[in-house]
Amino acid sequence: MSTRTQPPTPPTRPTRRGTSQPPAARYRVARWVGVGVLVALVVAVIAVVLRDPATTDPAPGAGDGAVVAPSGLGADGSILIGDGPVTVTIYFDYLCPACGAFEEANGETLEQLLEAEDVTVDLRPISFLDRLSEGTEYSTRSANALATVVDSAPDHAWSFHRALYAHQPPEGAEGLTDEQLASIARDVSVPVQVTELFAERRHEAWVAEQTAQAFDSGVTGTPTILVDGEPFTGDPYQPGSLAAVVERAAP
């Protein structure tokens, strides 16, 4: 029958003061020292992360459902172009063919009225036609692209708005890609560092919110045009009809 032998008891190592420290006490000291070091390391890592923007979330609100509005909006969330005495409000969807027809008939007129400082154009992008872009959510993505330009390069917002209609895709197709949207924006001098933000879609929740608010306010379709808050009753597809209403509304 084999027998177990006990290992020899190691000699107790004297402390610096000449007294022995029990093994359990030494373990407790080592454990708390280790915990203290670990806590210090965690605090240091957190400090580095907070200090270094490259390690933080790339786009506040992007993809998490938070509503991130572009900067520089009017009090009621409007995108204001120009500073004229008559306000022309336009609710539109970039995939809407009727909106494209309105732009074709009146875009140049609005351009001239803006240059003459006769109007303020109040742009209201909405996105109720996503279902007609083969799952690519083109209405939302294009409106988000405009919001991104408004936020970071507002001087180019109007030219980008018009360029999107100049390249309007048909209903029922996939629409333009984010890169194609960026290319259109660069063609009207939107900086590359702004167009690179399109794919982050940081303003898409704001677009959805604006869409809901538009229909809650009584908008039933696009384009919906108001002149100084009153519905435009002329033919929106007849060149010159909008100019005549603006002229009558001028103070």
Short mmCIF file of N, CA, C and O in Angstrom, two decimals, residues 16-80:
data_model
loop_
_atom_site.label_atom_id
_atom_site.label_comp_id
_atom_site.label_asym_id
_atom_site.label_seq_id
_atom_site.Cartn_x
_atom_site.Cartn_y
_atom_site.Cartn_z
N ARG A 16 10.43 42.48 6.69
CA ARG A 16 11.52 43.45 6.82
C ARG A 16 11.62 43.93 8.25
O ARG A 16 12.64 44.45 8.66
N ARG A 17 10.53 43.82 9.00
CA ARG A 17 10.58 44.25 10.40
C ARG A 17 10.90 43.07 11.31
O ARG A 17 10.84 43.18 12.52
N GLY A 18 11.19 41.89 10.70
CA GLY A 18 11.59 40.74 11.51
C GLY A 18 10.44 39.91 12.00
O GLY A 18 10.63 39.04 12.83
N THR A 19 9.20 40.19 11.47
CA THR A 19 8.06 39.40 11.90
C THR A 19 7.50 38.67 10.71
O THR A 19 7.63 39.10 9.58
N SER A 20 6.84 37.55 10.92
CA SER A 20 6.27 36.75 9.84
C SER A 20 4.91 37.30 9.47
O SER A 20 4.14 37.71 10.33
N GLN A 21 4.61 37.31 8.14
CA GLN A 21 3.29 37.71 7.65
C GLN A 21 2.57 36.45 7.21
O GLN A 21 3.07 35.71 6.36
N PRO A 22 1.39 36.16 7.76
CA PRO A 22 0.66 34.94 7.41
C PRO A 22 0.39 34.89 5.93
O PRO A 22 0.16 35.92 5.29
N PRO A 23 0.42 33.66 5.32
CA PRO A 23 0.16 33.52 3.88
C PRO A 23 -1.15 34.15 3.46
O PRO A 23 -1.24 34.78 2.42
N ALA A 24 -2.24 33.99 4.26
CA ALA A 24 -3.53 34.57 3.88
C ALA A 24 -3.44 36.07 3.82
O ALA A 24 -4.02 36.72 2.95
N ALA A 25 -2.73 36.66 4.72
CA ALA A 25 -2.58 38.11 4.72
C ALA A 25 -1.83 38.56 3.48
O ALA A 25 -2.17 39.56 2.85
N ARG A 26 -0.75 37.81 3.13
CA ARG A 26 0.01 38.17 1.93
C ARG A 26 -0.89 38.09 0.71
O ARG A 26 -0.82 38.92 -0.19
N TYR A 27 -1.79 37.07 0.62
CA TYR A 27 -2.69 36.91 -0.52
C TYR A 27 -3.64 38.10 -0.61
O TYR A 27 -3.89 38.63 -1.68
N ARG A 28 -4.17 38.49 0.56
CA ARG A 28 -5.11 39.61 0.55
C ARG A 28 -4.43 40.88 0.06
O ARG A 28 -4.97 41.64 -0.73
N VAL A 29 -3.22 41.11 0.51
CA VAL A 29 -2.49 42.30 0.07
C VAL A 29 -2.26 42.24 -1.43
O VAL A 29 -2.51 43.20 -2.16
N ALA A 30 -1.78 41.07 -1.92
CA ALA A 30 -1.51 40.94 -3.35
C ALA A 30 -2.78 41.11 -4.16
O ALA A 30 -2.79 41.72 -5.23
N ARG A 31 -3.88 40.52 -3.65
CA ARG A 31 -5.14 40.61 -4.39
C ARG A 31 -5.57 42.06 -4.52
O ARG A 31 -5.94 42.53 -5.59
N TRP A 32 -5.57 42.83 -3.45
CA TRP A 32 -6.03 44.21 -3.51
C TRP A 32 -5.08 45.10 -4.30
O TRP A 32 -5.52 46.03 -4.99
N VAL A 33 -3.79 44.79 -4.22
CA VAL A 33 -2.84 45.53 -5.07
C VAL A 33 -3.16 45.26 -6.53
O VAL A 33 -3.19 46.15 -7.37
N GLY A 34 -3.44 43.97 -6.87
CA GLY A 34 -3.78 43.61 -8.25
C GLY A 34 -5.05 44.30 -8.72
O GLY A 34 -5.14 44.81 -9.83
N VAL A 35 -6.05 44.33 -7.85
CA VAL A 35 -7.30 45.00 -8.20
C VAL A 35 -7.06 46.49 -8.43
O VAL A 35 -7.58 47.09 -9.38
N GLY A 36 -6.24 47.07 -7.57
CA GLY A 36 -5.95 48.50 -7.73
C GLY A 36 -5.26 48.79 -9.05
O GLY A 36 -5.58 49.77 -9.74
N VAL A 37 -4.31 47.93 -9.43
CA VAL A 37 -3.63 48.11 -10.71
C VAL A 37 -4.60 47.97 -11.87
O VAL A 37 -4.59 48.74 -12.83
N LEU A 38 -5.49 46.95 -11.78
CA LEU A 38 -6.47 46.73 -12.85
C LEU A 38 -7.40 47.93 -12.99
O LEU A 38 -7.69 48.38 -14.10
N VAL A 39 -7.89 48.46 -11.87
CA VAL A 39 -8.76 49.63 -11.92
C VAL A 39 -8.05 50.81 -12.56
O VAL A 39 -8.60 51.53 -13.39
N ALA A 40 -6.80 51.00 -12.19
CA ALA A 40 -6.03 52.11 -12.77
C ALA A 40 -5.89 51.96 -14.27
O ALA A 40 -5.99 52.93 -15.03
N LEU A 41 -5.65 50.70 -14.72
CA LEU A 41 -5.52 50.46 -16.16
C LEU A 41 -6.83 50.75 -16.88
O LEU A 41 -6.85 51.34 -17.96
N VAL A 42 -7.95 50.31 -16.29
CA VAL A 42 -9.26 50.55 -16.91
C VAL A 42 -9.53 52.04 -17.01
O VAL A 42 -9.97 52.54 -18.05
N VAL A 43 -9.25 52.78 -15.96
CA VAL A 43 -9.46 54.24 -15.98
C VAL A 43 -8.60 54.88 -17.06
O VAL A 43 -9.04 55.76 -17.79
N ALA A 44 -7.35 54.40 -17.18
CA ALA A 44 -6.46 54.96 -18.19
C ALA A 44 -6.98 54.70 -19.59
O ALA A 44 -6.94 55.57 -20.46
N VAL A 45 -7.47 53.47 -19.83
CA VAL A 45 -8.01 53.13 -21.15
C VAL A 45 -9.22 53.98 -21.48
O VAL A 45 -9.36 54.51 -22.58
N ILE A 46 -10.12 54.15 -20.50
CA ILE A 46 -11.31 54.98 -20.71
C ILE A 46 -10.91 56.41 -21.04
O ILE A 46 -11.46 57.05 -21.92
N ALA A 47 -9.90 56.92 -20.33
CA ALA A 47 -9.45 58.28 -20.58
C ALA A 47 -8.92 58.44 -22.00
O ALA A 47 -9.19 59.43 -22.68
N VAL A 48 -8.17 57.43 -22.47
CA VAL A 48 -7.64 57.49 -23.83
C VAL A 48 -8.76 57.45 -24.85
O VAL A 48 -8.78 58.19 -25.83
N VAL A 49 -9.76 56.56 -24.62
CA VAL A 49 -10.88 56.45 -25.55
C VAL A 49 -11.65 57.75 -25.64
O VAL A 49 -12.00 58.23 -26.72
N LEU A 50 -11.90 58.37 -24.47
CA LEU A 50 -12.65 59.62 -24.49
C LEU A 50 -11.86 60.75 -25.11
O LEU A 50 -12.41 61.68 -25.69
N ARG A 51 -10.53 60.66 -25.01
CA ARG A 51 -9.69 61.72 -25.54
C ARG A 51 -9.46 61.57 -27.02
O ARG A 51 -9.22 62.53 -27.73
N ASP A 52 -9.54 60.34 -27.54
CA ASP A 52 -9.21 60.08 -28.94
C ASP A 52 -10.48 59.89 -29.75
O ASP A 52 -11.14 58.87 -29.64
N PRO A 53 -10.87 60.87 -30.59
CA PRO A 53 -12.11 60.74 -31.36
C PRO A 53 -12.11 59.56 -32.30
O PRO A 53 -13.16 59.08 -32.71
N ALA A 54 -10.94 59.03 -32.65
CA ALA A 54 -10.88 57.90 -33.59
C ALA A 54 -11.42 56.63 -32.96
O ALA A 54 -11.81 55.70 -33.65
N THR A 55 -11.47 56.57 -31.60
CA THR A 55 -11.94 55.37 -30.93
C THR A 55 -13.37 55.51 -30.44
O THR A 55 -13.89 54.62 -29.81
N THR A 56 -14.01 56.65 -30.70
CA THR A 56 -15.38 56.84 -30.29
C THR A 56 -16.31 56.45 -31.42
O THR A 56 -15.89 56.18 -32.53
N ASP A 57 -17.62 56.43 -31.13
CA ASP A 57 -18.59 56.13 -32.17
C ASP A 57 -18.47 57.14 -33.29
O ASP A 57 -18.40 58.35 -33.04
N PRO A 58 -18.46 56.72 -34.55
CA PRO A 58 -18.16 57.63 -35.65
C PRO A 58 -19.23 58.65 -35.92
O PRO A 58 -18.94 59.73 -36.37
N ALA A 59 -20.47 58.36 -35.67
CA ALA A 59 -21.53 59.29 -36.02
C ALA A 59 -22.61 59.28 -34.95
O ALA A 59 -23.39 58.35 -34.87
N PRO A 60 -22.64 60.32 -34.08
CA PRO A 60 -23.66 60.35 -33.05
C PRO A 60 -25.05 60.24 -33.67
O PRO A 60 -25.42 61.01 -34.55
N GLY A 61 -25.82 59.29 -33.21
CA GLY A 61 -27.18 59.12 -33.69
C GLY A 61 -27.30 58.28 -34.94
O GLY A 61 -28.39 57.90 -35.33
N ALA A 62 -26.19 57.99 -35.61
CA ALA A 62 -26.27 57.24 -36.86
C ALA A 62 -26.64 55.79 -36.58
O ALA A 62 -25.94 55.10 -35.85
N GLY A 63 -27.74 55.34 -37.15
CA GLY A 63 -28.11 53.94 -37.05
C GLY A 63 -28.71 53.53 -35.73
O GLY A 63 -29.08 52.38 -35.56
N ASP A 64 -28.85 54.46 -34.75
CA ASP A 64 -29.40 54.05 -33.47
C ASP A 64 -30.79 54.63 -33.24
O ASP A 64 -31.33 54.53 -32.15
N GLY A 65 -31.37 55.24 -34.27
CA GLY A 65 -32.73 55.76 -34.15
C GLY A 65 -32.81 57.14 -33.56
O GLY A 65 -33.91 57.71 -33.48
N ALA A 66 -31.70 57.71 -33.10
CA ALA A 66 -31.73 59.05 -32.53
C ALA A 66 -32.00 60.07 -33.62
O ALA A 66 -31.54 59.93 -34.75
N VAL A 67 -32.77 61.11 -33.29
CA VAL A 67 -33.07 62.17 -34.25
C VAL A 67 -31.97 63.21 -34.21
O VAL A 67 -31.78 63.90 -33.20
N VAL A 68 -31.22 63.30 -35.30
CA VAL A 68 -30.13 64.27 -35.41
C VAL A 68 -30.49 65.24 -36.52
O VAL A 68 -30.40 64.92 -37.71
N ALA A 69 -30.93 66.42 -36.14
CA ALA A 69 -31.34 67.42 -37.12
C ALA A 69 -30.11 68.15 -37.66
O ALA A 69 -29.12 68.33 -36.95
N PRO A 70 -30.15 68.57 -38.92
CA PRO A 70 -29.06 69.40 -39.42
C PRO A 70 -29.03 70.74 -38.68
O PRO A 70 -30.06 71.20 -38.17
N SER A 71 -27.89 71.36 -38.63
CA SER A 71 -27.78 72.66 -38.00
C SER A 71 -28.31 73.74 -38.94
O SER A 71 -28.42 73.54 -40.14
N GLY A 72 -28.66 74.88 -38.36
CA GLY A 72 -29.06 76.02 -39.16
C GLY A 72 -30.49 75.99 -39.68
O GLY A 72 -30.83 76.74 -40.60
N LEU A 73 -31.35 75.14 -39.11
CA LEU A 73 -32.73 75.05 -39.58
C LEU A 73 -33.55 76.21 -39.04
O LEU A 73 -33.19 76.86 -38.05
N GLY A 74 -34.71 76.43 -39.68
CA GLY A 74 -35.67 77.38 -39.15
C GLY A 74 -36.29 76.85 -37.88
O GLY A 74 -36.11 75.69 -37.50
N ALA A 75 -37.07 77.70 -37.22
CA ALA A 75 -37.64 77.33 -35.92
C ALA A 75 -38.52 76.08 -36.00
O ALA A 75 -38.61 75.33 -35.04
N ASP A 76 -39.15 75.86 -37.13
CA ASP A 76 -40.04 74.71 -37.27
C ASP A 76 -39.40 73.59 -38.08
O ASP A 76 -40.09 72.73 -38.64
N GLY A 77 -38.08 73.57 -38.16
CA GLY A 77 -37.38 72.50 -38.85
C GLY A 77 -37.23 72.69 -40.33
O GLY A 77 -36.89 71.74 -41.05
N SER A 78 -37.46 73.88 -40.83
CA SER A 78 -37.39 74.13 -42.27
C SER A 78 -35.96 74.40 -42.72
O SER A 78 -35.13 74.92 -41.97
N ILE A 79 -35.69 74.03 -43.97
CA ILE A 79 -34.40 74.34 -44.61
C ILE A 79 -34.62 75.62 -45.42
O ILE A 79 -35.32 75.61 -46.43
N LEU A 80 -34.06 76.71 -44.97
CA LEU A 80 -34.33 78.01 -45.56
C LEU A 80 -33.20 78.42 -46.51
O LEU A 80 -32.03 78.45 -46.11
#
